[in-house]
mmCIF file of C-alpha atoms and ligand atoms in Angstrom:
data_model
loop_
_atom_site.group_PDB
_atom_site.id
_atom_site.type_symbol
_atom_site.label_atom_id
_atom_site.label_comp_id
_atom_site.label_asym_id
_atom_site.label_seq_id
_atom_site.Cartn_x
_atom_site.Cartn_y
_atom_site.Cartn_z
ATOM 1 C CA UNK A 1 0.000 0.000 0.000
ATOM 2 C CA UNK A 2 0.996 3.277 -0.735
ATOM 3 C CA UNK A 3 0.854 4.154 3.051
ATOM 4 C CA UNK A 4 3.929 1.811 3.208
ATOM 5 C CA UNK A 5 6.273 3.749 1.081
ATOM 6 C CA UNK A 6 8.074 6.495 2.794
ATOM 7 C CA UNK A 7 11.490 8.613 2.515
ATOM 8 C CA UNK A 8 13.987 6.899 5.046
ATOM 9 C CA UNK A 9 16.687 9.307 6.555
ATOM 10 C CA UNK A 10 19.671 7.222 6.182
ATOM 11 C CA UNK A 11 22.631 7.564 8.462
ATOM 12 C CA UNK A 12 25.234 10.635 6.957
ATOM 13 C CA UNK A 13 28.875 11.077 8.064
ATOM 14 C CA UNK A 14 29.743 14.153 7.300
ATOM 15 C CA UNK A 15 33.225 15.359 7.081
ATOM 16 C CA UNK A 16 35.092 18.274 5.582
ATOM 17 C CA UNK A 17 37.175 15.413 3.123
ATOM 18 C CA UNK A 18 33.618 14.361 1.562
ATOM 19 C CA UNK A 19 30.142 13.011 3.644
ATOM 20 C CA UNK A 20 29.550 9.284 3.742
ATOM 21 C CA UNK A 21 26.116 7.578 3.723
ATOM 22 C CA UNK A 22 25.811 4.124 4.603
ATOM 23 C CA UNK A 23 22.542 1.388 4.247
ATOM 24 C CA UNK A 24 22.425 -1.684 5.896
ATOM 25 C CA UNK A 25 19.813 -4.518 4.796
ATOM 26 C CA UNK A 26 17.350 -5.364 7.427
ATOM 27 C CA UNK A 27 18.428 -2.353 9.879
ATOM 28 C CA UNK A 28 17.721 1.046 7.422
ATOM 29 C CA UNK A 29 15.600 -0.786 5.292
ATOM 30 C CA UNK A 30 13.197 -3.243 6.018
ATOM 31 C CA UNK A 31 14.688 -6.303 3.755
ATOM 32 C CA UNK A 32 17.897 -8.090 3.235
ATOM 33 C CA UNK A 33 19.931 -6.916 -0.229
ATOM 34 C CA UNK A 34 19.716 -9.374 -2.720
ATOM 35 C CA UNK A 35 20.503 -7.182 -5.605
ATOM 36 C CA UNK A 36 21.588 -3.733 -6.676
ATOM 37 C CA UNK A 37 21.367 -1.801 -9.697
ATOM 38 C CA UNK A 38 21.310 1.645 -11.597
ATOM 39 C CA UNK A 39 19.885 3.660 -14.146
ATOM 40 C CA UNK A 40 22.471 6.182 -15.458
ATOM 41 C CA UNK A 41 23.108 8.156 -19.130
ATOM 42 C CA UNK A 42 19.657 8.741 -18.953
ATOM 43 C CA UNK A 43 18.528 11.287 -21.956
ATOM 44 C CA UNK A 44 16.539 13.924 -21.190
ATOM 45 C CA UNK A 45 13.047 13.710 -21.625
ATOM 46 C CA UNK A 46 13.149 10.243 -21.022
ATOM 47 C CA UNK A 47 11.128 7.597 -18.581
ATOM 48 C CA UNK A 48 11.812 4.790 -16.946
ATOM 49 C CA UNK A 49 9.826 2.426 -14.855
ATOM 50 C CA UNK A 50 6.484 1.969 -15.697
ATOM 51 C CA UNK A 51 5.975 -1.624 -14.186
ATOM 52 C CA UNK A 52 4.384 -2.897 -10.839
ATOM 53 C CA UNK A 53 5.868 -5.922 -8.567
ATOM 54 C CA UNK A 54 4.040 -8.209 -6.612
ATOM 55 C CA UNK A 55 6.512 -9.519 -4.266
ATOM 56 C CA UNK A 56 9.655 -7.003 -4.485
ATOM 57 C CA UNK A 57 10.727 -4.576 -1.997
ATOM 58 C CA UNK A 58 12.971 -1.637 -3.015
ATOM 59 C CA UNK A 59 15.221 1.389 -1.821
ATOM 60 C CA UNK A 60 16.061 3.930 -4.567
ATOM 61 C CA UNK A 61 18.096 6.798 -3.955
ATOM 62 C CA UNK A 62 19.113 9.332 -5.870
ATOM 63 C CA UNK A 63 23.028 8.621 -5.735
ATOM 64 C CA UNK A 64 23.789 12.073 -8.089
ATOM 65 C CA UNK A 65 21.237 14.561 -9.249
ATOM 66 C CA UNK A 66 17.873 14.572 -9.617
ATOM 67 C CA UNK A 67 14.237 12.282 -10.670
ATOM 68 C CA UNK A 68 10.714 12.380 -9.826
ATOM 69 C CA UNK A 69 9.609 9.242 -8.961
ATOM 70 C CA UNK A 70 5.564 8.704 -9.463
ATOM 71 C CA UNK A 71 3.522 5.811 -6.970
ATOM 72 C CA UNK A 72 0.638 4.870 -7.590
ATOM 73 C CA UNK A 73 -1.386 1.463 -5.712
ATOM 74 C CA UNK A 74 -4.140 2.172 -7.337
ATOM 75 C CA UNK A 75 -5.965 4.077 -4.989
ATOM 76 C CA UNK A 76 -3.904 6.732 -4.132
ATOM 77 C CA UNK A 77 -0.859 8.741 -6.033
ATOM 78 C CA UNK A 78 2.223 9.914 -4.862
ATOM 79 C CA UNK A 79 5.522 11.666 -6.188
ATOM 80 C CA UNK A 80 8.654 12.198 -4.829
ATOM 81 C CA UNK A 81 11.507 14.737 -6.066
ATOM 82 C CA UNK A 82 14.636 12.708 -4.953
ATOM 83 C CA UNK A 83 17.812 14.454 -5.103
ATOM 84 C CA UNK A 84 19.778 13.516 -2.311
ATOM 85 C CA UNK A 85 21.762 10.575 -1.459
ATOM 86 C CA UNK A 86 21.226 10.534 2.211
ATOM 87 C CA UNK A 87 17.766 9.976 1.135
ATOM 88 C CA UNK A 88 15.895 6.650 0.015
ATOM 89 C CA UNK A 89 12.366 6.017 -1.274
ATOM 90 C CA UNK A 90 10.890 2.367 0.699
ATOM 91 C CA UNK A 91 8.645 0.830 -1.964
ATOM 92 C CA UNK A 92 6.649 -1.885 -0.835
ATOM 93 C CA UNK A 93 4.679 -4.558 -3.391
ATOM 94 C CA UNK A 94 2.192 -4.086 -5.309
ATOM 95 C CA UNK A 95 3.038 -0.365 -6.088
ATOM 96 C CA UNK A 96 3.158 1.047 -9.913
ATOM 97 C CA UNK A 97 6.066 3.445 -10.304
ATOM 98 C CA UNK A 98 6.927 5.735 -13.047
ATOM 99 C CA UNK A 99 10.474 7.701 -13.053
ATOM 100 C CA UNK A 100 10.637 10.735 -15.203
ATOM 101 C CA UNK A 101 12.443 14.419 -15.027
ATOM 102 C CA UNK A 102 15.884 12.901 -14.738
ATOM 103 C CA UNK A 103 18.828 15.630 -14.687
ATOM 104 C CA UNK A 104 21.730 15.510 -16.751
ATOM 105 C CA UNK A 105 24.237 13.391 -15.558
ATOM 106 C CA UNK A 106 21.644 11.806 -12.707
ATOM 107 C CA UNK A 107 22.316 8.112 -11.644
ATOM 108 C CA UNK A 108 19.408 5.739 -9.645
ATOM 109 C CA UNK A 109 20.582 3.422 -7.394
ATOM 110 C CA UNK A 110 18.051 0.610 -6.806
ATOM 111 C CA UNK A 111 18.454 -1.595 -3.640
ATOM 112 C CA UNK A 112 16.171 -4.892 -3.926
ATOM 113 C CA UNK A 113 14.870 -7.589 -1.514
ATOM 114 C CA UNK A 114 15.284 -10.263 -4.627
ATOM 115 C CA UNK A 115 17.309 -11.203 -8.185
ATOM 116 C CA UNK A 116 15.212 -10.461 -11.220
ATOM 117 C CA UNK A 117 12.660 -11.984 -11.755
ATOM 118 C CA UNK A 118 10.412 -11.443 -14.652
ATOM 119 C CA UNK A 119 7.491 -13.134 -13.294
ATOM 120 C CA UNK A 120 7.419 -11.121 -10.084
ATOM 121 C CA UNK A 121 6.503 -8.194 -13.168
ATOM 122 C CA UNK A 122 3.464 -6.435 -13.915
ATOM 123 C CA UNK A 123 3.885 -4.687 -17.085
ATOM 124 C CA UNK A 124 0.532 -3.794 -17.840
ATOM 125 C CA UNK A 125 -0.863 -1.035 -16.254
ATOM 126 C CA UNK A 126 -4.643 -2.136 -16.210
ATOM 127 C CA UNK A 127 -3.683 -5.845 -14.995
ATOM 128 C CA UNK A 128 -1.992 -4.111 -12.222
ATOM 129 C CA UNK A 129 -4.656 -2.051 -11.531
ATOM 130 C CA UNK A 130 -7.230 -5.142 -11.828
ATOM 131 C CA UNK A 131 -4.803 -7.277 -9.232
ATOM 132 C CA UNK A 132 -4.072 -4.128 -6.988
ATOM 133 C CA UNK A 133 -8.058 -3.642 -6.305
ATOM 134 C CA UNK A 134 -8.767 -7.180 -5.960
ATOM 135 C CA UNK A 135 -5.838 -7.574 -2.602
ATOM 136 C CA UNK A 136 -7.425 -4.741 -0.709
ATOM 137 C CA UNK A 137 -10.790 -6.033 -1.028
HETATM 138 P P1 TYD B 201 13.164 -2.475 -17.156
HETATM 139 O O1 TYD B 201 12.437 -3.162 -16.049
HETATM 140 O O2 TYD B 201 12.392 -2.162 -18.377
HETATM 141 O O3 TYD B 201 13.860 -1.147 -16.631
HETATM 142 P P2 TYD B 201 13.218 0.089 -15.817
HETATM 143 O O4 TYD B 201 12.063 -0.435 -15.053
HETATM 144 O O5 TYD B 201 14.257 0.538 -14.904
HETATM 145 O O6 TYD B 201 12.853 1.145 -16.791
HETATM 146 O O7 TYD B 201 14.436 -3.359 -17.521
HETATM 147 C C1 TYD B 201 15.167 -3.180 -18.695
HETATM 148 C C2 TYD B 201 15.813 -4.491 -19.082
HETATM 149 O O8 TYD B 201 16.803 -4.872 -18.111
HETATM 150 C C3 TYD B 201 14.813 -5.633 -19.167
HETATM 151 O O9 TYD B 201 15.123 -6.388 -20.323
HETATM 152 C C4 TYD B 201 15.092 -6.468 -17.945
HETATM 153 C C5 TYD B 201 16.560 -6.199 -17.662
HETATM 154 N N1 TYD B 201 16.923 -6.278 -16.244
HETATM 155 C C6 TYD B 201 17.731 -7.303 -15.805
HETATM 156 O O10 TYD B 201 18.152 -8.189 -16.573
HETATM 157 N N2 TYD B 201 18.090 -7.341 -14.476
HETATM 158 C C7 TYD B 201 17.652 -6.403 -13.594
HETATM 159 O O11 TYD B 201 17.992 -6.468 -12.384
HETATM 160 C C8 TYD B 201 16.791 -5.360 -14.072
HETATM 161 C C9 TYD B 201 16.267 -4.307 -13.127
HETATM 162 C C10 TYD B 201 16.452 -5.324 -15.390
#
């Protein structure tokens, strides 16, 4: 549910050589790491996303400049304007997300409770929407 997902203020060192952020799986964030990965040389104008999961949990942060990244459970909507790396959007299953308004030169980290799995997928909006209804009944 979209009540689920929610900024986490993750621990900063900061120091006059540079600041340090650190997450640890099960502590920060409520699930172990299983898998990490990033969207970077994004072009402008572009949009990533666009999918739902059923059982995966995810941290993205904003790891150098700037996204807006769009929830949506299908009851509610949300967006958040990430653009710091001390911060990390929780999403919780059975959210759709759209990421758009990507600066130049902006990299998405994406910290996930599981390896990919294409059946854990939903790539069709309506589906989702269909599925999404049908659990909070
Ligand atoms: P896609 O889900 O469309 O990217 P995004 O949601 O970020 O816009 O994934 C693009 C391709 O990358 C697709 O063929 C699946 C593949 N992929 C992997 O092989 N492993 C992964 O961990 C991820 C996230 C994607």
């Amino acid at each position: 549910m979209i009540e689920h997902c929610k900024l986490i203020d993750l621990p900063k060192i900061t120091d006059p050589r540079g600041n340090l952020t650190f997450v640890e799986g099960e502590r920060h964030i409520p699930f172990p790491i299983r898998r990490v990965y990033y969207l970077y040389d994004v072009p402008g104008g572009a949009e990533r996303g666009a999918h739902g999961h059923k059982e995966l949990q995810q941290l993205i942060i904003a790891m150098s400049g700037s996204f807006d990244i769009h929830l949506d459970d299908g009851f509610g909507k949300k967006t958040f304007h990430m653009k710091r790396s001390y911060y990390g959007l929780y999403i919780s299953p059975m959210i759709w997300r759209e990421i758009d308004n990507f600066s130049s030169g902006a990299v998405c980290m994406v910290l996930a409770s599981e390896y990919y799995d294409e059946k854990d997928y939903y790539r069709d909006y309506d589906q989702f929407i269909k599925d999404a209804k049908k659990a909070h009944k």
